[in-house]
Coordinates of C-alpha atoms in Angstrom, one line a residue:
X461 CA -239.8 55.5 47.1
X462 CA -241.5 58.3 49.8
X463 CA -241.4 58.9 53.1
X464 CA -245.1 59.9 53.8
X465 CA -247.1 57.0 55.5
X466 CA -249.5 55.7 53.5
X467 CA -253.4 56.0 54.1
X468 CA -255.6 52.8 54.1
X469 CA -259.0 52.0 53.0
X470 CA -260.8 49.4 53.7
X471 CA -263.9 47.9 51.9
X472 CA -265.9 45.4 51.6
X473 CA -266.3 45.0 47.7
X474 CA -265.1 46.6 44.5
X475 CA -266.7 49.5 43.2
X476 CA -268.0 50.5 47.5
X477 CA -264.3 52.4 47.5
X478 CA -264.8 54.2 44.6
X479 CA -268.2 54.8 45.5
X480 CA -267.9 55.9 48.5
X481 CA -264.7 57.2 49.0
X482 CA -263.2 58.1 45.7
X483 CA -262.7 61.8 45.8
X484 CA -260.9 61.5 49.4
X485 CA -258.3 58.8 47.5
X486 CA -257.9 61.2 44.3
X487 CA -257.3 64.7 46.3
X488 CA -254.7 61.9 49.2
X489 CA -253.0 61.1 45.6
X490 CA -252.8 64.3 44.3
X491 CA -251.5 65.9 47.5
X492 CA -248.3 63.0 47.0
X493 CA -249.7 61.1 50.4
X494 CA -250.0 57.3 48.6
X495 CA -253.8 55.6 49.2
X496 CA -253.2 51.9 49.2
X497 CA -257.2 49.8 49.6
X498 CA -257.9 46.1 51.4
X499 CA -260.9 44.8 49.5
X500 CA -262.8 42.1 51.6
X501 CA -264.1 40.3 49.1
X502 CA -264.7 40.0 45.5
X503 CA -268.3 41.1 45.4
X504 CA -269.6 37.5 43.7
X505 CA -273.5 38.3 44.8
X506 CA -273.4 41.5 43.3
X507 CA -276.4 41.9 40.3
X508 CA -274.9 42.6 37.3
X509 CA -276.3 45.7 34.8
X510 CA -275.0 45.3 31.1
X511 CA -277.3 42.5 29.5
X512 CA -274.4 41.0 27.8
X513 CA -273.0 40.2 30.8
X514 CA -275.2 38.2 32.9
X515 CA -274.2 35.4 33.0
X516 CA -271.6 36.1 35.2
X517 CA -273.7 36.2 38.4
X518 CA -274.2 33.5 40.5
X519 CA -277.2 32.3 39.2
X520 CA -274.8 31.2 36.4
X521 CA -271.1 30.9 35.5
X522 CA -270.8 32.1 39.2
X523 CA -267.3 34.2 37.6
X524 CA -268.7 37.3 38.6
X525 CA -265.6 38.5 41.2
X526 CA -263.0 37.6 39.0
X527 CA -265.1 39.8 36.6
X528 CA -265.3 42.3 39.3
X529 CA -261.2 42.2 40.9
X530 CA -260.2 43.0 36.8
X531 CA -262.4 46.0 36.8
X532 CA -261.6 47.1 40.4
X533 CA -257.6 46.9 38.6
X534 CA -259.0 49.4 36.0
X535 CA -261.0 51.5 38.8
X536 CA -257.3 51.5 41.2
X537 CA -254.9 52.2 38.2
X538 CA -257.9 55.6 37.3
X539 CA -257.0 56.5 40.4
X540 CA -253.5 56.3 41.6
X541 CA -254.3 53.8 44.1
X542 CA -252.7 50.9 45.3
X543 CA -254.5 47.4 46.5
X544 CA -255.0 44.3 47.4
X545 CA -257.9 40.8 48.4
X546 CA -257.7 40.2 52.3
X547 CA -256.4 36.9 52.7
X548 CA -255.2 36.5 49.0
X549 CA -253.0 33.5 49.0
X550 CA -251.9 33.1 45.2
X551 CA -249.6 29.9 46.2
X552 CA -253.0 28.8 47.0
X553 CA -255.3 30.4 43.8
X554 CA -256.7 32.4 46.2
X555 CA -258.6 35.8 45.7
X556 CA -259.8 36.3 48.7
X557 CA -260.2 34.5 51.2
X558 CA -264.0 35.2 52.5
X559 CA -267.3 35.3 50.1
X560 CA -269.3 38.1 49.3
X561 CA -272.3 37.6 51.9
X562 CA -275.0 38.9 49.5
X563 CA -277.7 41.8 50.5
X564 CA -279.5 41.4 54.6
X565 CA -282.2 38.9 54.6
X566 CA -280.7 36.3 51.1
X567 CA -280.2 32.9 51.6
X568 CA -276.0 33.4 50.6
X569 CA -275.4 34.9 53.9
X570 CA -275.7 31.7 55.3
X571 CA -273.0 29.7 53.3
X572 CA -269.3 29.3 55.0
X573 CA -267.7 30.8 53.7
X574 CA -269.5 34.3 53.4
X575 CA -267.4 37.7 55.0
X576 CA -270.6 38.1 57.3
X577 CA -269.5 34.4 58.6
X578 CA -266.0 35.2 58.6
X579 CA -264.4 34.7 62.9
X580 CA -263.8 37.8 63.6
X581 CA -260.3 37.0 65.1
X582 CA -258.7 35.8 61.8
X583 CA -260.6 38.4 60.2
X584 CA -259.3 40.9 62.5
X585 CA -255.7 39.3 62.2
X586 CA -255.5 39.7 58.9
X587 CA -256.6 42.9 58.5
X588 CA -253.5 44.2 61.7
X589 CA -251.3 42.6 59.8
X590 CA -252.0 44.4 56.6
X591 CA -251.6 47.9 58.9
X592 CA -248.4 46.4 60.8
X593 CA -246.6 46.2 57.3
X594 CA -247.7 49.6 55.5
X595 CA -248.0 51.8 59.0
X596 CA -250.8 53.7 57.4
X597 CA -250.7 57.8 59.1
X598 CA -255.2 57.0 59.2
X599 CA -257.5 53.7 58.6
X600 CA -260.7 55.0 57.0
X601 CA -264.0 52.4 56.4
X602 CA -267.9 52.4 57.4
X603 CA -269.4 53.2 60.1
X604 CA -271.5 50.8 62.6
X605 CA -274.5 51.0 60.4
X606 CA -272.5 49.8 56.9
X607 CA -273.8 52.8 55.5
X608 CA -276.7 51.6 54.5
X609 CA -276.8 47.6 56.6
X610 CA -275.8 46.4 53.6
X611 CA -273.7 42.6 56.2
X612 CA -270.6 42.3 54.0
X613 CA -270.0 46.3 55.4
X614 CA -271.4 46.1 58.8
X615 CA -268.8 43.4 59.2
X616 CA -266.4 45.0 57.8
X617 CA -265.8 47.7 60.7
X618 CA -266.1 45.8 63.1
X619 CA -262.7 43.8 62.1
X620 CA -261.1 46.7 60.7
X621 CA -261.9 48.2 64.3
X622 CA -261.1 44.9 65.5
X623 CA -258.0 45.1 64.2
X624 CA -256.9 48.6 64.9
X625 CA -257.5 48.3 68.9
X626 CA -255.4 45.0 69.0
X627 CA -252.5 46.9 68.2
X628 CA -250.5 48.8 71.1
X629 CA -251.8 51.9 71.4
X630 CA -249.1 53.6 70.6
X631 CA -248.8 52.3 67.4
X632 CA -253.3 53.0 66.8
X633 CA -253.6 54.5 63.7
X634 CA -256.5 56.8 63.0
X635 CA -260.0 55.7 62.2
X636 CA -262.1 57.4 60.4
X637 CA -265.7 55.9 59.2
X638 CA -267.5 57.7 56.2
X639 CA -270.8 59.8 57.0
X640 CA -272.3 61.6 55.1
X641 CA -273.8 65.1 56.8
X642 CA -278.0 65.2 56.3
X643 CA -277.5 69.1 54.9
X644 CA -275.3 67.5 52.0
X645 CA -277.7 64.6 51.5
X646 CA -280.9 67.2 51.4
X647 CA -278.6 69.5 48.6
X648 CA -277.8 66.6 46.4
X649 CA -281.5 65.0 46.3
X650 CA -282.6 68.8 45.1
X651 CA -279.9 69.4 42.4
X652 CA -281.2 66.2 40.9
X653 CA -285.0 67.1 40.9
X654 CA -283.9 70.1 39.3
X655 CA -281.1 68.3 37.1
X656 CA -281.9 64.8 35.5
X657 CA -283.1 65.2 32.5
X658 CA -286.7 63.4 32.7
X659 CA -286.0 60.7 29.7
X660 CA -282.8 59.4 32.1
X661 CA -285.2 56.4 33.0
X662 CA -283.9 56.7 36.9
X663 CA -285.8 56.9 39.2
X664 CA -285.5 60.0 41.5
X665 CA -285.0 60.1 45.1
X666 CA -287.5 61.3 47.2
X667 CA -286.4 65.1 48.2
X668 CA -288.1 64.5 51.7
X669 CA -287.9 60.6 51.9
X670 CA -285.9 58.6 54.6
X671 CA -282.0 58.3 54.7
X672 CA -279.5 55.3 54.7
X673 CA -278.6 55.6 58.3
X674 CA -275.2 57.0 57.3
X675 CA -276.5 59.9 56.5
X676 CA -275.9 61.5 60.0
X677 CA -276.8 64.7 61.5
X678 CA -274.1 67.6 60.2
X679 CA -272.2 68.5 63.9
X680 CA -271.2 63.9 63.6
X681 CA -269.3 64.8 60.7
X682 CA -266.0 65.7 62.3
X683 CA -263.8 65.7 58.8
X684 CA -264.6 66.2 54.8
X685 CA -263.0 66.6 51.8
X686 CA -264.2 68.8 49.7
X687 CA -263.0 68.4 45.7
X688 CA -265.3 69.0 43.2
X689 CA -262.8 69.3 40.8
X690 CA -262.1 65.9 41.6
X691 CA -265.8 64.4 41.1
X692 CA -264.7 63.8 37.1
X693 CA -261.6 62.1 37.8
X694 CA -264.2 59.3 40.5
X695 CA -266.5 59.2 37.5
X696 CA -264.1 57.9 35.1
X697 CA -262.6 55.1 38.2
X698 CA -266.8 54.3 38.5
X699 CA -266.7 54.1 34.8
X700 CA -264.5 51.2 35.0
X701 CA -266.8 49.1 37.7
X702 CA -269.7 48.5 34.8
X703 CA -271.6 45.5 35.9
X704 CA -272.8 47.2 39.1
X705 CA -272.5 51.1 38.7
X706 CA -273.9 53.2 35.2
X707 CA -272.4 56.8 34.8
X708 CA -273.8 59.9 33.0
X709 CA -272.1 63.0 34.0
X710 CA -272.8 64.1 37.8
X711 CA -274.9 61.2 38.0
X712 CA -275.2 57.6 38.4
X713 CA -277.3 54.9 39.2
X714 CA -276.5 51.3 40.5
X715 CA -278.8 48.2 39.7
X716 CA -282.0 49.4 40.8
X717 CA -281.8 52.3 38.6
X718 CA -281.9 55.2 41.3
X719 CA -280.3 58.7 40.4
X720 CA -277.5 59.6 42.6
X721 CA -275.3 62.4 42.6
X722 CA -271.6 63.0 42.2
X723 CA -270.9 65.6 44.4
X724 CA -267.3 65.9 44.9
X725 CA -267.4 65.4 48.5
X726 CA -266.8 63.2 51.4
X727 CA -267.5 63.5 55.1
X728 CA -266.2 61.1 57.9
X729 CA -266.2 60.7 61.9
X730 CA -263.2 59.9 64.0
X731 CA -264.1 56.9 66.5
X732 CA -262.1 55.1 68.6
X733 CA -261.2 51.3 68.3
X734 CA -262.4 50.4 70.6
X735 CA -265.9 51.9 72.0
X736 CA -266.4 52.7 68.7
X737 CA -267.9 56.0 69.7
X738 CA -267.1 59.8 67.9
X739 CA -263.9 61.2 68.6
X740 CA -264.4 65.3 68.9
X741 CA -262.8 67.3 65.6
X742 CA -259.7 67.9 68.9
X743 CA -258.5 64.5 69.4
X744 CA -256.9 64.2 65.8
X745 CA -254.3 63.0 66.7
X746 CA -252.1 65.0 64.5
X747 CA -253.3 63.8 61.0
X748 CA -256.0 66.8 60.7
X749 CA -253.1 69.3 60.5
X750 CA -251.7 67.2 58.0
X751 CA -254.3 68.5 55.8
X752 CA -255.3 65.7 54.2
X753 CA -258.8 65.5 56.0
X754 CA -260.5 68.5 57.2
X755 CA -261.8 69.6 60.1
X756 CA -265.6 70.1 58.7
X757 CA -266.2 74.0 58.4
X758 CA -269.4 74.1 59.4
X759 CA -272.1 77.4 57.8
X760 CA -273.9 78.9 60.7
X761 CA -276.0 77.3 62.9
X762 CA -275.7 74.0 61.4
X763 CA -275.0 72.6 65.3
X764 CA -271.0 72.6 67.2
X765 CA -268.2 72.4 65.7

């Protein structure tokens, strides 16, 4: 039994945790810090990559959710992370309280059971219950844009912020949102252009093209985990999510077949749970001093620290 307070990660669907915070999770575990994952939905509306599993999707057997739960268990065992589903009720045979809403603009978001339609008070109350039970030193989730504006990611941000803000001020853990420094995003696209085999079958993201809203100016990023040595462990965990992700060496692709890099680094910004605004790296409440997340050291000319 460890006396070290855990770090709680709150994500929307299975695979989100490994894609966006797998390095941080592996880093924390390697440092002896317990990591716990709270997943909001089973990702029932996800697209399925392997043809032999296509029947699982919501248009056919609608059995993708339980299958993705199995994938999640494998990935978290790989990373050494404990996990649970938001609002799960074994007595009622309910794996999760809400259902995947689907991508923005899809009709599945109109489903009353979709997470995007969840009562903010109810969902935040359930997350707050988990926080009170675990007493984590920090909570990590998405930024206000959900990384790439997925409705469930945005809802997870709203719910998690509300949960932390609902606690007495002296009992609130530090709250972090996942973001990527623009310089990293540009470096990764340039790296892909040089290293992706031309016969990979995957498309290259344009080096000078648009970036998702989770890519932010470097000066916004207050904390980072830079552990390229842990990228193989992240890749091994991602391979469990085979309905959603294809991994090849230092690269991966989702169902859109656009290549992405496993760079071994992840950025974060500490945010105020009440306002949602970034907090300066000097206001860390002691958390950064543990070196679990460290204040990002910027290169000369990148902007203020």
